[in-house]
Tab-separated table of C-alpha atoms in Angstrom:
chain	number	residue	atom	x	y	z
N	125	MET	CA	57.594	-16.789	47.306
N	126	THR	CA	54.485	-15.188	45.818
N	127	GLU	CA	55.052	-12.576	43.119
N	128	LEU	CA	53.124	-9.336	43.666
N	129	ARG	CA	52.041	-8.537	40.121
N	130	GLN	CA	51.014	-12.087	39.222
N	131	THR	CA	48.961	-12.300	42.404
N	132	ALA	CA	47.309	-8.942	41.671
N	133	LEU	CA	46.175	-10.364	38.320
N	134	GLU	CA	44.766	-13.452	40.005
N	135	ILE	CA	42.874	-11.375	42.571
N	136	LEU	CA	41.548	-9.121	39.812
N	137	ALA	CA	39.950	-12.200	38.238
N	138	ILE	CA	38.079	-13.168	41.441
N	139	THR	CA	34.327	-12.746	40.996
N	140	ASP	CA	33.192	-12.927	44.623
N	141	PRO	CA	33.381	-9.431	46.169
N	142	GLN	CA	34.146	-10.583	49.711
N	143	LEU	CA	36.866	-12.968	48.564
N	144	LYS	CA	38.388	-10.220	46.402
N	145	VAL	CA	38.401	-7.864	49.390
N	146	ASP	CA	39.938	-10.488	51.691
N	147	GLN	CA	42.641	-11.407	49.187
N	148	THR	CA	43.452	-7.745	48.559
N	149	PHE	CA	43.921	-7.158	52.290
N	150	GLN	CA	46.113	-10.278	52.463
N	151	LEU	CA	48.259	-9.160	49.537
N	152	PHE	CA	48.809	-5.781	51.172
N	153	ASN	CA	49.743	-7.422	54.480
N	154	ASP	CA	52.137	-9.818	52.746
N	155	HIS	CA	53.819	-6.862	51.053
N	156	GLN	CA	54.124	-4.988	54.347
N	157	GLN	CA	55.740	-8.056	55.926
N	158	GLN	CA	58.071	-8.450	52.941
N	159	ASN	CA	56.655	-11.872	52.114
N	160	LEU	CA	56.436	-11.108	48.380
N	161	ILE	CA	58.812	-10.776	45.482
N	162	LEU	CA	58.353	-8.122	42.804
N	163	ASN	CA	59.301	-8.713	39.192
N	164	ILE	CA	58.904	-5.336	37.502
N	165	ALA	CA	60.119	-6.674	34.145
N	166	ALA	CA	57.644	-9.526	33.810
N	167	ILE	CA	55.074	-9.391	30.990
N	168	TYR	CA	51.915	-11.138	32.087
N	169	ASP	CA	49.191	-12.408	29.771
N	170	GLY	CA	45.695	-11.687	30.993
N	171	ALA	CA	44.078	-13.540	28.089
N	172	ASN	CA	43.471	-16.638	30.203
N	173	PHE	CA	41.435	-14.633	32.711
N	174	ASP	CA	37.958	-13.147	32.417
N	175	LEU	CA	38.745	-9.582	33.485
N	176	PRO	CA	37.676	-7.981	35.608
N	177	GLY	CA	36.231	-10.589	37.922
N	178	ARG	CA	32.822	-9.377	39.026
N	179	PRO	CA	29.650	-10.987	40.386
N	180	GLN	CA	26.627	-11.603	38.151
N	181	LYS	CA	24.923	-8.659	39.815
N	182	PRO	CA	24.644	-5.687	39.759
N	183	GLU	CA	23.138	-5.477	36.300
N	184	LEU	CA	25.199	-2.979	34.295
N	185	VAL	CA	23.284	-0.420	32.228
N	186	PRO	CA	24.219	2.841	30.441
N	187	PRO	CA	24.704	5.736	32.906
N	188	LEU	CA	21.540	7.551	31.837
N	189	GLU	CA	19.479	4.406	32.485
N	190	VAL	CA	20.497	4.118	36.140
N	191	PRO	CA	17.406	5.171	38.149
N	192	LYS	CA	17.549	8.493	39.972
N	193	ARG	CA	18.184	8.112	43.682
N	194	LYS	CA	15.813	9.966	46.002
N	195	MET	CA	16.557	10.473	49.668
N	196	ASP	CA	12.963	10.286	50.902
N	197	SER	CA	12.920	6.501	51.287
N	198	VAL	CA	15.144	3.775	52.719
N	199	GLU	CA	15.356	2.199	49.266
N	200	GLY	CA	16.442	5.483	47.713
N	201	ARG	CA	19.180	6.025	50.271
N	202	ALA	CA	20.341	2.434	49.908
N	203	SER	CA	20.414	2.865	46.136
N	204	LEU	CA	22.610	5.941	46.408
N	205	LEU	CA	24.983	4.145	48.762
N	206	HIS	CA	24.962	1.179	46.380
N	207	SER	CA	26.268	3.420	43.606
N	208	LEU	CA	29.192	4.304	45.884
N	209	ALA	CA	29.821	0.636	46.685
N	210	HIS	CA	29.950	-0.092	42.955
N	211	ILE	CA	32.481	2.682	42.383
N	212	GLU	CA	34.643	1.341	45.215
N	213	PHE	CA	34.434	-2.221	43.879
N	214	ASN	CA	35.533	-1.016	40.452
N	215	ALA	CA	38.287	1.012	42.103
N	216	ILE	CA	39.705	-2.159	43.720
N	217	ASN	CA	39.844	-3.669	40.246
N	218	LEU	CA	41.465	-0.654	38.621
N	219	ALA	CA	44.213	-0.529	41.266
N	220	LEU	CA	44.942	-4.249	40.840
N	221	ASP	CA	44.964	-3.777	37.073
N	222	ALA	CA	47.482	-0.926	37.350
N	223	ILE	CA	49.791	-3.287	39.263
N	224	TRP	CA	49.854	-6.320	36.986
N	225	ARG	CA	49.418	-4.711	33.586
N	226	PHE	CA	52.254	-2.209	33.406
N	227	PRO	CA	55.864	-3.438	33.712
N	228	ASP	CA	59.103	-1.526	34.234
N	229	MET	CA	57.798	1.105	36.602
N	230	PRO	CA	59.664	1.994	39.821
N	231	GLU	CA	59.015	-0.272	42.804
N	232	GLN	CA	57.206	2.583	44.572
N	233	TYR	CA	54.608	2.661	41.780
N	234	TYR	CA	53.498	-0.880	42.646
N	235	ALA	CA	53.552	-0.147	46.394
N	236	ASP	CA	51.423	2.958	45.845
N	237	TRP	CA	48.784	1.120	43.835
N	238	LEU	CA	48.697	-1.767	46.293
N	239	ARG	CA	47.940	0.711	49.073
N	240	VAL	CA	45.199	2.212	46.895
N	241	ALA	CA	43.715	-1.264	46.306
N	242	LYS	CA	43.687	-1.941	50.047
N	243	GLU	CA	42.005	1.370	50.850
N	244	GLU	CA	39.389	0.865	48.110
N	245	ALA	CA	38.664	-2.581	49.561
N	246	TYR	CA	38.172	-0.927	52.948
N	247	HIS	CA	35.812	1.661	51.438
N	248	PHE	CA	33.793	-1.057	49.710
N	249	THR	CA	33.523	-2.926	53.002
N	250	LEU	CA	32.329	0.158	54.886
N	251	VAL	CA	29.654	1.021	52.332
N	252	ASN	CA	28.439	-2.525	51.725
N	253	GLU	CA	28.130	-3.259	55.432
N	254	TYR	CA	26.111	-0.087	55.870
N	255	ILE	CA	23.840	-1.000	52.944
N	256	GLN	CA	23.242	-4.336	54.642
N	257	SER	CA	21.981	-2.496	57.730
N	258	PHE	CA	19.192	-1.198	55.431
N	259	GLY	CA	18.361	-4.753	54.353
N	260	TYR	CA	20.143	-4.592	51.002
N	261	SER	CA	23.483	-5.752	49.632
N	262	TYR	CA	25.852	-5.046	46.762
N	263	GLY	CA	24.209	-6.201	43.554
N	264	ASP	CA	20.636	-5.328	44.524
N	265	PHE	CA	20.463	-2.234	42.290
N	266	GLN	CA	21.507	-1.427	38.731
N	267	ALA	CA	24.844	0.282	38.099
N	268	HIS	CA	26.900	1.639	35.203
N	269	ASN	CA	30.408	0.773	34.067
N	270	SER	CA	31.948	4.088	32.976
N	271	LEU	CA	34.977	3.850	35.260
N	272	TRP	CA	36.003	0.389	34.064
N	273	GLU	CA	35.386	1.327	30.441
N	274	MET	CA	38.122	3.962	30.752
N	275	VAL	CA	40.390	1.374	32.364
N	276	GLU	CA	39.900	-0.817	29.294
N	277	ARG	CA	40.524	2.031	26.851
N	278	THR	CA	43.865	2.820	28.473
N	279	GLN	CA	45.193	-0.722	28.776
N	280	ASP	CA	47.867	-0.046	26.131
N	281	SER	CA	49.499	2.932	27.846
N	282	VAL	CA	50.507	3.565	31.444
N	283	ILE	CA	50.717	7.330	30.899
N	284	ALA	CA	47.187	7.364	29.485
N	285	ARG	CA	45.988	5.245	32.419
N	286	MET	CA	47.478	7.636	34.961
N	287	ALA	CA	46.109	10.667	33.109
N	288	LEU	CA	42.587	9.484	32.524
N	289	VAL	CA	41.610	7.120	35.342
N	290	PRO	CA	42.839	8.476	38.700
N	291	ARG	CA	43.214	12.124	37.698
N	292	THR	CA	40.088	12.296	35.530
N	293	MET	CA	37.506	9.654	36.429
N	294	GLU	CA	38.387	9.309	40.111
N	295	ALA	CA	38.994	13.036	40.498
N	296	ARG	CA	35.323	13.539	39.667
N	297	GLY	CA	34.644	11.838	42.989
N	298	LEU	CA	36.451	14.660	44.762
N	299	ASP	CA	33.804	16.981	43.348
N	300	ALA	CA	30.817	14.684	43.909
N	301	VAL	CA	31.394	13.261	47.398
N	302	PRO	CA	30.895	16.562	49.294
N	303	MET	CA	27.513	17.045	47.616
N	304	ILE	CA	26.441	13.502	48.500
N	305	ARG	CA	27.739	14.020	52.020
N	306	GLU	CA	25.574	17.127	52.356
N	307	ARG	CA	22.470	15.174	51.350
N	308	PHE	CA	23.073	12.637	54.109
N	309	LYS	CA	23.978	15.375	56.578
N	310	GLN	CA	20.619	17.064	55.936
N	311	ILE	CA	18.760	13.917	56.985
N	312	LYS	CA	21.121	13.467	59.974
N	313	ASP	CA	22.545	10.145	58.794
N	314	VAL	CA	25.696	10.359	60.908
N	315	ARG	CA	27.171	7.012	59.827
N	316	ALA	CA	26.874	7.801	56.124
N	317	VAL	CA	28.586	11.154	56.708
N	318	GLU	CA	31.413	9.425	58.602
N	319	ILE	CA	31.934	6.944	55.764
N	320	LEU	CA	31.927	9.680	53.137
N	321	ASP	CA	34.501	11.659	55.133
N	322	ILE	CA	36.804	8.625	55.134
N	323	ILE	CA	36.304	8.100	51.406
N	324	LEU	CA	36.999	11.732	50.507
N	325	HIS	CA	40.147	11.848	52.647
N	326	ASP	CA	41.560	8.688	51.072
N	327	GLU	CA	40.487	9.533	47.521
N	328	ILE	CA	42.526	12.733	47.670
N	329	GLY	CA	45.513	10.468	48.228
N	330	HIS	CA	44.528	8.166	45.377
N	331	VAL	CA	44.248	11.020	42.902
N	332	PHE	CA	47.600	12.284	44.222
N	333	VAL	CA	49.111	8.905	43.274
N	334	GLY	CA	47.784	9.297	39.738
N	335	ASN	CA	49.093	12.839	39.509
N	336	HIS	CA	52.502	11.830	40.825
N	337	TRP	CA	53.040	9.028	38.335
N	338	PHE	CA	51.570	10.972	35.421
N	339	ASN	CA	53.988	13.814	36.105
N	340	PHE	CA	56.834	11.309	36.575
N	341	LEU	CA	56.135	9.796	33.154
N	342	CYS	CA	55.843	13.212	31.521
N	343	ALA	CA	59.165	14.325	33.020
N	344	LYS	CA	60.838	11.075	31.969
N	345	ALA	CA	59.682	11.593	28.363
N	346	GLY	CA	60.266	15.361	28.337
N	347	LEU	CA	56.574	16.099	27.830
N	348	SER	CA	54.405	18.987	28.985
N	349	PRO	CA	51.831	17.619	31.459
N	350	ILE	CA	49.133	20.062	30.334
N	351	SER	CA	49.431	19.540	26.581
N	352	THR	CA	49.979	15.797	27.044
N	353	TYR	CA	46.857	15.501	29.159
N	354	ARG	CA	44.850	17.413	26.579
N	355	ASP	CA	46.102	15.155	23.763
N	356	LEU	CA	45.414	11.964	25.729
N	357	ALA	CA	41.927	13.118	26.725
N	358	THR	CA	41.132	13.588	23.021
N	359	GLN	CA	42.772	10.361	21.873
N	360	TYR	CA	41.055	8.185	24.481
N	361	ARG	CA	37.708	10.014	24.427
N	362	ALA	CA	37.745	11.119	28.041
N	363	PRO	CA	34.553	12.742	29.337
N	364	LYS	CA	34.511	16.521	29.340
N	365	LEU	CA	35.077	17.914	32.825
N	366	ARG	CA	32.112	19.786	34.248
N	367	GLY	CA	31.852	21.703	37.514
N	368	PRO	CA	31.305	22.514	40.210
N	369	PHE	CA	34.844	21.526	41.169
N	370	ASN	CA	36.217	20.884	44.631
N	371	LEU	CA	39.273	23.064	44.058
N	372	ASN	CA	40.655	22.610	47.558
N	373	ALA	CA	40.572	18.813	47.343
N	374	ARG	CA	42.009	18.886	43.833
N	375	LYS	CA	44.870	21.090	45.011
N	376	GLN	CA	45.588	18.670	47.866
N	377	ALA	CA	45.532	15.853	45.296
N	378	GLY	CA	48.405	17.411	43.387
N	379	PHE	CA	46.805	19.427	40.621
N	380	THR	CA	48.820	22.547	39.847
N	381	VAL	CA	47.497	26.095	39.953
N	382	GLU	CA	47.707	26.203	36.164
N	383	GLU	CA	45.725	22.985	35.798
N	384	LEU	CA	43.051	24.220	38.181
N	385	SER	CA	42.804	27.521	36.298
N	386	LEU	CA	42.015	25.602	33.096
N	387	LEU	CA	39.048	23.710	34.546
N	388	GLY	CA	36.646	26.470	33.560
N	389	LEU	CA	37.734	26.459	29.934
């Protein structure tokens, strides 16, 4: 039978976005039907793979070099949606990476991240199909790589990965999506608003997964989540958090009252 973590590594290396999406859906379905084995103790070597697998386009540039997206043209709206598609594509990769890279976690950890990978693949599909209705496709605009860069920085530590990718980088999406949604609502783009509602709902759950496993690891090691997060953010050069914050969504995603109170500091 196919082994879950080995297969996640192989799918991570796929460069074609549609094939990666299809294989991610298949892996999730195989897991649901109990057609997989899970070896939590296995140590896999990713050195033989070019990770992450990504298409030749979009061209990746520093964040400040990505052109500003204006809503007064079809191209501008497509460009903004393209930035979301790129985030979702990277999010598929980060979920697959969390599965294969880190051994000796509870079985539920791998099930949680497989569900995240499947939902990110669904988000990517929704956004890319909508971009195509504008006459564009994923890869047609420049993008930046900040999310994956943090994935690479935290490849040596599962607690750092949980702290700084889902509950830092992805949590920023909880703050940003409502503002993007409002821009599309103002121009009465009903389909874009529907897609963004789906993304926000699911991303709350994804950040919750990160919070859950970060707190699990802190409890297991007898560490304070707040001081540990602060230390990891410094060690791994996490971006400074800046508002406005979607406090309601962050609360639903598992941030404590104390953590939320510290966001303004």
